[in-house]
Amino acid sequence: MSRRARRKRGGSKNWFGKFVVVLGVILIVGFGAAFFGLRAYLHSEGFRSFLATLVSNGAKIEGNFKALKWDGFAVETEGYEGRSEGVVSSLKVDRISTEVGFGALNRGAWEIKATRISRIDVSLDLTKEAQAVAVETEVEKVEEGGGWLPDKVELESLEVGEIAMDAKTKTGMIEMDGVSLKVFPERGFQDYKAEVTGGEVRFPMKWAPALRVEKIEGTYRDGSVFVTRGDVGAWKDGRLSCFGEYNFEKKYFAFEGDVDRVRCDEVLSEDWAKKLTGDVSSSYAVSNRTGNMVVSGELKVENGVLTAMPVLDALAAYAETRRFRVLQLNEARVKWRYANGELSLSDLVLGSDGLIRLEGNMVVKDRKVDGRFRLGLVPGTLSTIPGAETHVFMPGTHGLLWAPLHITGTLDDPKEDLTNRLVEAAGLRMFEQIPETGEQVLKFTRNALGETPAVVIEQGRVLLDAGGKVIENSDKLIDGGEKVIEEAEGIFRGLLGN
């Protein structure tokens, strides 16, 4: 190889080497300038306004962060405050600390690392519609740092020590306090997983208990929150579990779960709590898929005891037994559904082995009751009532005698139609078998009606006996005896309502 060729080849190598060095210097200077430029922007009012924009637009509220205190890329602030005339009426965030990273710049985002918040206070007015809040800070951001700066954030993790909330609704205030929150990203910051622990939620409705939050886990994905696990305490020892979905854009929700370890006296009104005792458990499902909220489920009562029901007291009196006054329930279940102010009970079953079984459906609206049932009794239970087991109750399933039962009236004053049918049947049988059944019907009527009618009945019996003796001993007084018998029959008819 000639000297000129070698010189030319070596010259090309020197040129390439110099190019690499110069390029390296340019890159170092460029990265250094970008680094300090980003750092300067982070410390500027433009970045503080940018963060305020994200929070304000997300919560539909107008507000700002307090002064940011930087230590390198770690930052602290006393908090954020905002107000609006919309759904989120106020938002206050206390003591925020985090760190900003550049690892997501290639995705057009700021990295927000290990964010910790001491407390969040939020007030909602759910009687209002959401309103958009325009906060002009994008211009400031462009002027400060240029349009190439990231316009979103990627949250690595978030911990909130305590959340307090009050929400105004049409029925009153919902209050929550003492709740802790942890948030972590999933699927490359496309989804977020949240974990809620502790705290209490209180409702304005008298029938709704305060809920003690134990643990709730969920995921945010594509504009929806999915609750994958929810464990909540209610009443004294009650437990509530739930899972489901809420879509923010469509305002659609659907949840389901179970409630157990609840006592009847904790969920029933004071009057009905005296009539039914036991342990309640129920499945539930709540949804607004049809446009209106619908709640449904299946309820069961364990260790149930039913007392002081008017129809049961009547049966106890007619059957001359106290067994109906206090019923030990070996089976108590019902399917329920609530929609548009109407409570529907279907496939209701109340059973006490060897004595009674009740099956049917009921509708309650505006505290008015309309129930259609079948009442089954063990044969022989009402044998002391003339006509009860031939005119009112008929043989049917489960080896029982069955009769239809219609319950009307109100929750405070229910009415039933079985009593009148028993009285009518007994009256018919009495007139069929006079005088053989007279003593039996008189005894039944006295037990059912009390001591005052008993005095009148005894007078009727004396008259009847006297009439019989007169008829037997003197043909001359037969007309007088017939009059006495007619008067006695008139008394009996009056007592039986015939």
Tab-separated table of C-alpha atoms in Angstrom:
chain	number	residue	atom	x	y	z
A	1	MET	CA	0.000	0.000	0.000
A	2	SER	CA	1.374	3.393	-0.918
A	3	ARG	CA	2.141	6.127	1.615
A	4	ARG	CA	-0.599	8.351	0.101
A	5	ALA	CA	-3.198	5.588	0.507
A	6	ARG	CA	-2.183	4.995	4.087
A	7	ARG	CA	-2.348	8.719	4.804
A	8	LYS	CA	-5.813	8.934	3.258
A	9	ARG	CA	-7.087	5.937	5.255
A	10	GLY	CA	-5.692	7.281	8.500
A	11	GLY	CA	-7.254	10.656	7.799
A	12	SER	CA	-10.685	9.115	7.500
A	13	LYS	CA	-10.245	7.407	10.838
A	14	ASN	CA	-9.236	10.646	12.526
A	15	TRP	CA	-12.292	12.395	11.031
A	16	PHE	CA	-14.681	9.708	12.307
A	17	GLY	CA	-13.127	9.766	15.760
A	18	LYS	CA	-13.440	13.517	15.970
A	19	PHE	CA	-17.077	13.264	14.851
A	20	VAL	CA	-17.853	10.759	17.605
A	21	VAL	CA	-16.223	12.993	20.220
A	22	VAL	CA	-18.069	16.061	19.028
A	23	LEU	CA	-21.352	14.138	18.885
A	24	GLY	CA	-20.806	12.854	22.410
A	25	VAL	CA	-20.133	16.357	23.661
A	26	ILE	CA	-23.271	17.621	21.915
A	27	LEU	CA	-25.373	14.826	23.433
A	28	ILE	CA	-23.966	15.407	26.898
A	29	VAL	CA	-24.554	19.116	26.643
A	30	GLY	CA	-28.013	18.516	25.188
A	31	PHE	CA	-29.017	16.063	27.884
A	32	GLY	CA	-27.556	18.315	30.513
A	33	ALA	CA	-29.456	21.283	29.156
A	34	ALA	CA	-32.661	19.216	28.951
A	35	PHE	CA	-32.102	17.927	32.474
A	36	PHE	CA	-31.645	21.389	33.937
A	37	GLY	CA	-34.454	22.684	31.769
A	38	LEU	CA	-36.818	20.033	33.120
A	39	ARG	CA	-35.643	20.699	36.630
A	40	ALA	CA	-36.195	24.419	36.176
A	41	TYR	CA	-39.674	23.765	34.838
A	42	LEU	CA	-40.516	21.494	37.769
A	43	HIS	CA	-39.569	24.282	40.156
A	44	SER	CA	-41.632	26.848	38.259
A	45	GLU	CA	-45.163	28.131	38.776
A	46	GLY	CA	-46.026	26.539	35.441
A	47	PHE	CA	-45.605	23.009	36.819
A	48	ARG	CA	-47.622	23.854	39.929
A	49	SER	CA	-50.409	25.157	37.690
A	50	PHE	CA	-50.131	22.066	35.508
A	51	LEU	CA	-50.714	19.804	38.537
A	52	ALA	CA	-53.605	21.991	39.644
A	53	THR	CA	-55.133	21.603	36.181
A	54	LEU	CA	-55.034	17.813	36.401
A	55	VAL	CA	-56.734	17.774	39.805
A	56	SER	CA	-59.241	20.500	38.941
A	57	ASN	CA	-60.319	18.961	35.642
A	58	GLY	CA	-60.506	15.494	37.202
A	59	ALA	CA	-62.675	16.641	40.132
A	60	LYS	CA	-64.617	19.290	38.125
A	61	ILE	CA	-63.454	21.902	40.613
A	62	GLU	CA	-61.375	25.094	40.544
A	63	GLY	CA	-58.426	25.249	42.920
A	64	ASN	CA	-54.664	25.312	43.326
A	65	PHE	CA	-51.753	23.814	45.222
A	66	LYS	CA	-49.961	25.669	47.952
A	67	ALA	CA	-46.251	26.441	47.483
A	68	LEU	CA	-44.105	23.492	46.397
A	69	LYS	CA	-40.953	22.827	48.441
A	70	TRP	CA	-38.309	20.984	46.407
A	71	ASP	CA	-35.338	18.894	47.504
A	72	GLY	CA	-33.834	17.691	44.256
A	73	PHE	CA	-36.724	15.924	42.580
A	74	ALA	CA	-38.574	15.253	45.850
A	75	VAL	CA	-41.309	17.744	46.616
A	76	GLU	CA	-43.657	18.573	49.476
A	77	THR	CA	-46.607	20.926	49.811
A	78	GLU	CA	-49.022	21.841	52.567
A	79	GLY	CA	-51.829	20.756	50.272
A	80	TYR	CA	-54.494	21.643	47.728
A	81	GLU	CA	-57.784	23.509	48.123
A	82	GLY	CA	-60.599	23.913	45.634
A	83	ARG	CA	-64.287	24.818	45.441
A	84	SER	CA	-67.072	24.759	42.880
A	85	GLU	CA	-70.826	25.112	42.457
A	86	GLY	CA	-71.058	21.588	41.067
A	87	VAL	CA	-71.121	18.095	42.515
A	88	VAL	CA	-67.750	18.469	44.259
A	89	SER	CA	-68.474	21.561	46.321
A	90	SER	CA	-65.104	21.542	48.124
A	91	LEU	CA	-61.885	19.535	48.180
A	92	LYS	CA	-59.065	19.940	50.707
A	93	VAL	CA	-55.891	17.834	50.605
A	94	ASP	CA	-53.411	18.120	53.490
A	95	ARG	CA	-49.647	17.523	53.449
A	96	ILE	CA	-48.607	15.949	50.164
A	97	SER	CA	-45.137	14.497	49.538
A	98	THR	CA	-43.869	12.802	46.367
A	99	GLU	CA	-40.983	12.529	43.922
A	100	VAL	CA	-40.946	13.294	40.199
A	101	GLY	CA	-39.047	11.048	37.771
A	102	PHE	CA	-38.220	11.165	34.056
A	103	GLY	CA	-38.596	7.459	33.291
A	104	ALA	CA	-41.900	7.986	31.460
A	105	LEU	CA	-40.854	10.957	29.301
A	106	ASN	CA	-40.770	8.707	26.225
A	107	ARG	CA	-44.471	8.048	26.873
A	108	GLY	CA	-45.213	11.755	27.271
A	109	ALA	CA	-45.790	11.514	31.015
A	110	TRP	CA	-44.273	12.605	34.307
A	111	GLU	CA	-43.456	9.852	36.794
A	112	ILE	CA	-45.045	10.568	40.163
A	113	LYS	CA	-43.406	8.209	42.659
A	114	ALA	CA	-44.505	7.047	46.113
A	115	THR	CA	-47.034	9.801	46.776
A	116	ARG	CA	-48.214	10.172	50.375
A	117	ILE	CA	-51.160	12.298	51.522
A	118	SER	CA	-51.990	12.908	55.173
A	119	ARG	CA	-55.726	13.642	54.836
A	120	ILE	CA	-58.402	14.365	52.236
A	121	ASP	CA	-61.652	16.205	53.055
A	122	VAL	CA	-64.276	16.297	50.328
A	123	SER	CA	-67.827	17.659	50.286
A	124	LEU	CA	-70.267	16.491	47.609
A	125	ASP	CA	-73.677	17.761	46.564
A	126	LEU	CA	-75.279	14.816	44.780
A	127	THR	CA	-78.445	16.802	44.143
A	128	LYS	CA	-76.569	18.761	41.440
A	129	GLU	CA	-75.362	17.823	37.983
A	130	ALA	CA	-71.652	17.697	37.211
A	131	GLN	CA	-70.281	20.883	35.654
A	132	ALA	CA	-67.156	21.352	33.600
A	133	VAL	CA	-64.489	23.663	35.043
A	134	ALA	CA	-62.165	25.426	32.632
A	135	VAL	CA	-58.755	26.267	34.084
A	136	GLU	CA	-56.412	28.049	31.659
A	137	THR	CA	-52.946	26.795	32.537
A	138	GLU	CA	-51.858	24.966	29.385
A	139	VAL	CA	-50.709	28.289	27.867
A	140	GLU	CA	-48.531	28.932	30.890
A	141	LYS	CA	-47.034	25.472	30.584
A	142	VAL	CA	-46.128	25.945	26.921
A	143	GLU	CA	-44.628	29.382	27.546
A	144	GLU	CA	-42.581	28.092	30.476
A	145	GLY	CA	-41.182	24.935	29.009
A	146	GLY	CA	-42.371	24.363	25.463
A	147	GLY	CA	-44.960	22.130	23.833
A	148	TRP	CA	-42.681	19.067	24.046
A	149	LEU	CA	-43.230	18.766	27.786
A	150	PRO	CA	-45.364	15.864	29.110
A	151	ASP	CA	-49.056	16.604	29.512
A	152	LYS	CA	-50.016	13.719	31.799
A	153	VAL	CA	-48.746	11.837	34.847
A	154	GLU	CA	-48.156	8.187	35.714
A	155	LEU	CA	-48.808	7.474	39.378
A	156	GLU	CA	-46.532	4.757	40.763
A	157	SER	CA	-48.250	4.517	44.137
A	158	LEU	CA	-50.487	6.566	46.396
A	159	GLU	CA	-51.187	6.294	50.127
A	160	VAL	CA	-53.803	8.391	51.907
A	161	GLY	CA	-53.783	8.251	55.690
A	162	GLU	CA	-57.375	9.383	56.206
A	163	ILE	CA	-60.326	10.330	54.024
A	164	ALA	CA	-63.379	12.208	55.297
A	165	MET	CA	-66.435	12.872	53.156
A	166	ASP	CA	-69.910	14.309	53.467
A	167	ALA	CA	-72.376	13.949	50.621
A	168	LYS	CA	-75.684	15.801	50.364
A	169	THR	CA	-78.481	13.663	48.927
A	170	LYS	CA	-82.224	14.110	48.538
A	171	THR	CA	-82.782	12.012	51.674
A	172	GLY	CA	-80.099	13.655	53.836
A	173	MET	CA	-76.356	13.594	54.472
A	174	ILE	CA	-74.084	10.599	53.944
A	175	GLU	CA	-70.954	10.866	56.102
A	176	MET	CA	-67.675	8.962	55.984
A	177	ASP	CA	-64.505	9.300	58.035
A	178	GLY	CA	-61.424	7.377	59.111
A	179	VAL	CA	-60.964	5.608	55.745
A	180	SER	CA	-57.439	4.802	54.476
A	181	LEU	CA	-56.545	4.306	50.797
A	182	LYS	CA	-53.712	2.696	48.828
A	183	VAL	CA	-53.468	2.838	45.012
A	184	PHE	CA	-51.072	0.910	42.719
A	185	PRO	CA	-50.829	0.793	38.893
A	186	GLU	CA	-51.411	-2.344	36.826
A	187	ARG	CA	-50.954	-3.253	33.138
A	188	GLY	CA	-48.453	-0.498	32.405
A	189	PHE	CA	-50.395	2.312	34.113
A	190	GLN	CA	-53.541	1.517	32.122
A	191	ASP	CA	-55.359	0.182	35.200
A	192	TYR	CA	-55.118	1.027	38.876
A	193	LYS	CA	-55.732	-1.243	41.836
A	194	ALA	CA	-57.045	0.267	45.075
A	195	GLU	CA	-57.339	-1.009	48.633
A	196	VAL	CA	-59.590	0.697	51.192
A	197	THR	CA	-59.369	-0.135	54.913
A	198	GLY	CA	-60.890	1.147	58.146
A	199	GLY	CA	-63.381	3.917	58.761
A	200	GLU	CA	-67.141	4.226	59.019
A	201	VAL	CA	-69.947	5.290	56.672
A	202	ARG	CA	-73.212	6.683	58.064
A	203	PHE	CA	-76.519	7.132	56.194
A	204	PRO	CA	-79.499	9.446	56.806
A	205	MET	CA	-82.134	6.688	56.619
A	206	LYS	CA	-83.197	5.373	60.022
A	207	TRP	CA	-83.317	1.786	58.763
A	208	ALA	CA	-79.775	1.900	57.333
A	209	PRO	CA	-77.018	0.960	59.803
A	210	ALA	CA	-73.588	2.567	59.972
A	211	LEU	CA	-71.093	0.512	57.955
A	212	ARG	CA	-67.689	-0.364	59.421
A	213	VAL	CA	-65.216	-0.747	56.565
A	214	GLU	CA	-62.853	-3.667	57.073
A	215	LYS	CA	-61.364	-4.143	53.610
A	216	ILE	CA	-62.455	-3.251	50.086
A	217	GLU	CA	-60.376	-4.099	47.021
A	218	GLY	CA	-61.077	-2.838	43.532
A	219	THR	CA	-59.699	-1.934	40.121
A	220	TYR	CA	-60.161	1.126	37.914
A	221	ARG	CA	-60.262	0.262	34.215
A	222	ASP	CA	-61.659	2.043	31.127
A	223	GLY	CA	-63.791	4.487	33.106
A	224	SER	CA	-65.238	1.869	35.469
A	225	VAL	CA	-64.541	0.822	39.041
A	226	PHE	CA	-64.744	-2.926	39.669
A	227	VAL	CA	-65.078	-3.999	43.311
A	228	THR	CA	-63.485	-7.429	43.524
A	229	ARG	CA	-63.793	-7.837	47.279
A	230	GLY	CA	-65.713	-5.986	49.956
A	231	ASP	CA	-65.906	-6.886	53.650
A	232	VAL	CA	-67.973	-4.546	55.818
A	233	GLY	CA	-69.433	-4.758	59.327
A	234	ALA	CA	-72.965	-3.595	60.155
A	235	TRP	CA	-75.254	-3.521	63.203
A	236	LYS	CA	-73.721	-5.336	66.198
A	237	ASP	CA	-72.187	-8.478	64.696
A	238	GLY	CA	-73.518	-8.319	61.137
A	239	ARG	CA	-71.306	-8.925	58.110
A	240	LEU	CA	-71.776	-7.615	54.577
A	241	SER	CA	-69.848	-8.730	51.500
A	242	CYS	CA	-70.075	-7.252	48.016
A	243	PHE	CA	-68.603	-7.151	44.524
A	244	GLY	CA	-69.676	-5.379	41.355
A	245	GLU	CA	-69.117	-2.458	38.972
A	246	TYR	CA	-69.731	1.282	38.658
A	247	ASN	CA	-69.305	3.093	35.310
A	248	PHE	CA	-68.679	6.834	35.668
A	249	GLU	CA	-69.613	7.812	32.118
A	250	LYS	CA	-72.902	5.901	31.908
A	251	LYS	CA	-73.607	6.192	35.648
A	252	TYR	CA	-74.413	2.499	35.603
A	253	PHE	CA	-73.889	0.277	38.631
A	254	ALA	CA	-74.510	-3.330	39.552
A	255	PHE	CA	-73.466	-4.923	42.845
A	256	GLU	CA	-74.301	-8.123	44.661
A	257	GLY	CA	-73.278	-9.969	47.804
A	258	ASP	CA	-74.509	-11.389	51.104
A	259	VAL	CA	-75.543	-10.192	54.549
A	260	ASP	CA	-75.410	-12.478	57.565
A	261	ARG	CA	-75.184	-12.601	61.369
A	262	VAL	CA	-77.925	-10.003	61.756
A	263	ARG	CA	-80.662	-10.231	64.400
A	264	CYS	CA	-84.296	-9.676	63.467
A	265	ASP	CA	-84.738	-6.940	66.059
A	266	GLU	CA	-81.932	-4.969	64.368
A	267	VAL	CA	-83.669	-4.749	60.985
A	268	LEU	CA	-87.395	-4.857	61.855
A	269	SER	CA	-89.505	-2.056	63.269
A	270	GLU	CA	-90.037	-2.029	67.037
A	271	ASP	CA	-93.514	-3.524	66.706
A	272	TRP	CA	-92.535	-6.322	64.332
A	273	ALA	CA	-89.344	-7.055	66.269
A	274	LYS	CA	-91.605	-8.266	69.085
A	275	LYS	CA	-93.350	-10.664	66.715
A	276	LEU	CA	-90.326	-12.258	65.009
A	277	THR	CA	-86.945	-13.099	66.538
A	278	GLY	CA	-84.001	-15.020	65.110
A	279	ASP	CA	-80.872	-14.599	62.996
A	280	VAL	CA	-81.254	-13.112	59.507
A	281	SER	CA	-79.128	-13.783	56.428
A	282	SER	CA	-79.808	-12.655	52.881
A	283	SER	CA	-78.274	-12.479	49.456
A	284	TYR	CA	-78.762	-9.219	47.574
A	285	ALA	CA	-78.324	-7.655	44.142
A	286	VAL	CA	-78.700	-3.949	43.356
A	287	SER	CA	-78.636	-2.455	39.862
A	288	ASN	CA	-79.910	0.474	37.809
A	289	ARG	CA	-79.616	-1.382	34.505
A	290	THR	CA	-83.289	-0.665	33.669
A	291	GLY	CA	-83.021	3.050	34.488
A	292	ASN	CA	-84.491	2.666	37.980
A	293	MET	CA	-82.761	1.143	40.975
A	294	VAL	CA	-83.856	-2.424	41.666
A	295	VAL	CA	-82.820	-4.351	44.785
A	296	SER	CA	-83.559	-8.049	45.210
A	297	GLY	CA	-82.425	-11.135	47.079
A	298	GLU	CA	-83.420	-14.166	49.109
A	299	LEU	CA	-83.757	-13.945	52.891
A	300	LYS	CA	-83.619	-16.700	55.492
A	301	VAL	CA	-84.213	-16.716	59.245
A	302	GLU	CA	-82.429	-19.218	61.476
A	303	ASN	CA	-83.598	-20.044	65.023
A	304	GLY	CA	-86.781	-18.115	64.282
A	305	VAL	CA	-89.593	-17.655	66.795
A	306	LEU	CA	-92.921	-16.116	65.744
A	307	THR	CA	-95.222	-14.693	68.445
A	308	ALA	CA	-98.180	-12.361	68.925
A	309	MET	CA	-99.491	-12.593	65.351
A	310	PRO	CA	-103.243	-11.883	65.219
A	311	VAL	CA	-104.096	-14.868	63.025
A	312	LEU	CA	-102.016	-17.180	65.241
A	313	ASP	CA	-103.681	-15.867	68.391
A	314	ALA	CA	-107.071	-16.515	66.805
A	315	LEU	CA	-106.083	-20.081	65.892
A	316	ALA	CA	-104.813	-20.641	69.437
A	317	ALA	CA	-108.142	-19.502	70.859
A	318	TYR	CA	-110.226	-21.561	68.438
A	319	ALA	CA	-108.107	-24.698	68.873
A	320	GLU	CA	-108.033	-24.366	72.680
A	321	THR	CA	-104.221	-24.545	72.724
A	322	ARG	CA	-101.298	-22.191	73.302
A	323	ARG	CA	-99.134	-23.947	70.700
A	324	PHE	CA	-99.982	-21.328	68.069
A	325	ARG	CA	-99.128	-18.335	70.237
A	326	VAL	CA	-95.359	-19.051	70.126
A	327	LEU	CA	-94.080	-20.867	67.030
A	328	GLN	CA	-90.582	-22.313	66.758
A	329	LEU	CA	-89.786	-21.979	63.046
A	330	ASN	CA	-87.751	-24.770	61.498
A	331	GLU	CA	-88.077	-23.123	58.062
A	332	ALA	CA	-88.364	-19.419	57.245
A	333	ARG	CA	-87.381	-18.033	53.848
A	334	VAL	CA	-88.607	-15.580	51.225
A	335	LYS	CA	-87.484	-14.020	47.933
A	336	TRP	CA	-87.744	-10.236	47.979
A	337	ARG	CA	-87.589	-7.405	45.453
A	338	TYR	CA	-87.799	-3.641	45.904
A	339	ALA	CA	-88.404	-1.240	42.985
A	340	ASN	CA	-90.327	2.021	42.502
A	341	GLY	CA	-91.352	2.138	46.162
A	342	GLU	CA	-92.883	-1.355	46.112
A	343	LEU	CA	-91.659	-4.340	48.121
A	344	SER	CA	-92.604	-7.738	46.698
A	345	LEU	CA	-92.274	-10.947	48.704
A	346	SER	CA	-92.532	-14.202	46.776
A	347	ASP	CA	-92.129	-17.914	47.515
A	348	LEU	CA	-92.527	-17.160	51.203
A	349	VAL	CA	-92.389	-20.205	53.474
A	350	LEU	CA	-92.865	-20.251	57.261
A	351	GLY	CA	-92.984	-23.692	58.804
A	352	SER	CA	-93.127	-25.262	62.254
A	353	ASP	CA	-92.788	-29.039	62.104
A	354	GLY	CA	-95.821	-30.993	63.271
A	355	LEU	CA	-98.057	-27.955	63.514
A	356	ILE	CA	-98.301	-25.313	60.781
A	357	ARG	CA	-96.946	-24.147	57.410
A	358	LEU	CA	-97.551	-20.872	55.565
A	359	GLU	CA	-96.804	-20.380	51.842
A	360	GLY	CA	-97.528	-17.491	49.498
A	361	ASN	CA	-96.724	-14.000	48.205
A	362	MET	CA	-97.171	-10.445	49.449
A	363	VAL	CA	-96.857	-6.883	48.117
A	364	VAL	CA	-96.230	-3.862	50.354
A	365	LYS	CA	-96.552	-0.313	48.989
A	366	ASP	CA	-97.062	2.896	50.945
A	367	ARG	CA	-97.253	0.621	54.034
A	368	LYS	CA	-100.368	-1.043	52.589
A	369	VAL	CA	-100.344	-4.846	52.557
A	370	ASP	CA	-101.834	-7.302	50.077
A	371	GLY	CA	-100.860	-10.927	50.721
A	372	ARG	CA	-102.201	-14.173	49.260
A	373	PHE	CA	-101.211	-17.294	51.182
A	374	ARG	CA	-102.008	-20.934	51.888
A	375	LEU	CA	-102.157	-21.945	55.552
A	376	GLY	CA	-101.525	-25.609	56.309
A	377	LEU	CA	-102.333	-27.299	59.638
A	378	VAL	CA	-101.803	-30.817	60.952
A	379	PRO	CA	-105.085	-32.800	60.817
A	380	GLY	CA	-106.900	-32.744	64.144
A	381	THR	CA	-105.527	-29.364	65.165
A	382	LEU	CA	-108.916	-27.676	64.742
A	383	SER	CA	-111.093	-30.693	65.442
A	384	THR	CA	-112.706	-28.835	68.334
A	385	ILE	CA	-114.086	-26.249	65.911
A	386	PRO	CA	-117.185	-27.567	64.134
A	387	GLY	CA	-116.767	-27.347	60.375
A	388	ALA	CA	-113.145	-26.122	60.434
A	389	GLU	CA	-111.673	-29.275	58.909
A	390	THR	CA	-114.503	-29.889	56.481
A	391	HIS	CA	-115.659	-26.441	55.323
A	392	VAL	CA	-112.527	-24.252	55.717
A	393	PHE	CA	-109.426	-26.513	55.578
A	394	MET	CA	-109.032	-29.178	52.900
A	395	PRO	CA	-106.493	-32.038	52.500
A	396	GLY	CA	-103.372	-31.126	50.495
A	397	THR	CA	-99.567	-31.411	50.285
A	398	HIS	CA	-97.160	-32.264	53.126
A	399	GLY	CA	-99.928	-34.265	54.779
A	400	LEU	CA	-101.591	-31.063	55.993
A	401	LEU	CA	-105.035	-29.522	55.775
A	402	TRP	CA	-104.896	-26.274	53.781
A	403	ALA	CA	-106.964	-23.066	53.675
A	404	PRO	CA	-106.489	-19.841	51.683
A	405	LEU	CA	-105.511	-16.765	53.695
A	406	HIS	CA	-105.786	-13.170	52.483
A	407	ILE	CA	-103.911	-10.502	54.481
A	408	THR	CA	-104.760	-6.826	53.893
A	409	GLY	CA	-104.617	-3.576	55.823
A	410	THR	CA	-101.327	-1.875	56.713
A	411	LEU	CA	-98.048	-2.888	58.293
A	412	ASP	CA	-99.230	-1.235	61.503
A	413	ASP	CA	-102.713	-2.780	61.424
A	414	PRO	CA	-102.839	-5.970	59.298
A	415	LYS	CA	-106.177	-7.734	58.664
A	416	GLU	CA	-106.885	-11.382	57.804
A	417	ASP	CA	-109.992	-13.165	56.511
A	418	LEU	CA	-109.558	-16.620	58.076
A	419	THR	CA	-111.223	-15.817	61.400
A	420	ASN	CA	-114.557	-14.888	59.865
A	421	ARG	CA	-114.589	-18.052	57.762
A	422	LEU	CA	-113.965	-20.189	60.854
A	423	VAL	CA	-116.816	-18.471	62.714
A	424	GLU	CA	-119.138	-18.934	59.758
A	425	ALA	CA	-118.217	-22.622	59.426
A	426	ALA	CA	-118.718	-23.231	63.128
A	427	GLY	CA	-122.109	-21.521	62.996
A	428	LEU	CA	-123.286	-23.669	60.108
A	429	ARG	CA	-122.227	-26.870	61.852
A	430	MET	CA	-123.922	-25.776	65.062
A	431	PHE	CA	-127.265	-25.374	63.384
A	432	GLU	CA	-126.782	-28.681	61.600
A	433	GLN	CA	-126.248	-30.606	64.829
A	434	ILE	CA	-128.366	-28.838	67.437
A	435	PRO	CA	-128.558	-29.734	70.254
A	436	GLU	CA	-125.682	-32.259	70.172
A	437	THR	CA	-122.964	-29.634	69.449
A	438	GLY	CA	-124.392	-26.874	71.539
A	439	GLU	CA	-122.043	-27.413	74.486
A	440	GLN	CA	-118.972	-27.596	72.220
A	441	VAL	CA	-119.758	-24.388	70.308
A	442	LEU	CA	-120.590	-22.542	73.489
A	443	LYS	CA	-117.273	-23.549	75.020
A	444	PHE	CA	-115.340	-22.521	71.891
A	445	THR	CA	-117.128	-19.185	71.705
A	446	ARG	CA	-116.459	-18.427	75.361
A	447	ASN	CA	-112.730	-19.195	75.011
A	448	ALA	CA	-112.440	-17.069	71.897
A	449	LEU	CA	-114.373	-14.041	73.116
A	450	GLY	CA	-113.516	-13.816	76.808
A	451	GLU	CA	-115.315	-13.663	80.140
A	452	THR	CA	-117.999	-11.060	79.418
A	453	PRO	CA	-119.787	-13.068	76.672
A	454	ALA	CA	-119.477	-16.145	78.915
A	455	VAL	CA	-122.015	-14.662	81.334
A	456	VAL	CA	-124.557	-14.264	78.541
A	457	ILE	CA	-123.836	-17.777	77.283
A	458	GLU	CA	-124.379	-19.259	80.720
A	459	GLN	CA	-127.726	-17.494	80.884
A	460	GLY	CA	-128.627	-19.004	77.531
A	461	ARG	CA	-127.627	-22.454	78.730
A	462	VAL	CA	-129.832	-22.104	81.837
A	463	LEU	CA	-132.737	-21.062	79.681
A	464	LEU	CA	-132.150	-23.993	77.331
A	465	ASP	CA	-132.001	-26.491	80.197
A	466	ALA	CA	-135.072	-24.997	81.804
A	467	GLY	CA	-136.955	-25.188	78.545
A	468	GLY	CA	-136.091	-28.856	78.188
A	469	LYS	CA	-137.380	-29.706	81.655
A	470	VAL	CA	-140.585	-27.822	81.082
A	471	ILE	CA	-141.179	-29.726	77.827
A	472	GLU	CA	-140.533	-33.084	79.516
A	473	ASN	CA	-142.786	-32.490	82.567
A	474	SER	CA	-145.785	-30.642	81.198
A	475	ASP	CA	-147.513	-30.708	77.836
A	476	LYS	CA	-149.433	-27.627	78.946
A	477	LEU	CA	-146.279	-25.535	79.032
A	478	ILE	CA	-144.864	-26.720	75.688
A	479	ASP	CA	-145.542	-23.403	74.008
A	480	GLY	CA	-143.596	-21.604	76.725
A	481	GLY	CA	-140.688	-24.040	76.341
A	482	GLU	CA	-140.504	-23.427	72.592
A	483	LYS	CA	-140.341	-19.697	73.243
A	484	VAL	CA	-137.457	-20.223	75.658
A	485	ILE	CA	-135.578	-22.325	73.068
A	486	GLU	CA	-136.148	-19.658	70.426
A	487	GLU	CA	-134.773	-17.018	72.773
A	488	ALA	CA	-131.686	-19.192	73.469
A	489	GLU	CA	-131.122	-19.687	69.747
A	490	GLY	CA	-131.341	-15.934	69.303
A	491	ILE	CA	-128.619	-15.450	71.894
A	492	PHE	CA	-126.368	-18.019	70.198
A	493	ARG	CA	-126.887	-16.446	66.787
A	494	GLY	CA	-126.005	-13.036	68.168
A	495	LEU	CA	-122.801	-14.315	69.731
A	496	LEU	CA	-121.766	-16.022	66.482
A	497	GLY	CA	-122.630	-13.030	64.323
A	498	ASN	CA	-125.336	-14.896	62.298
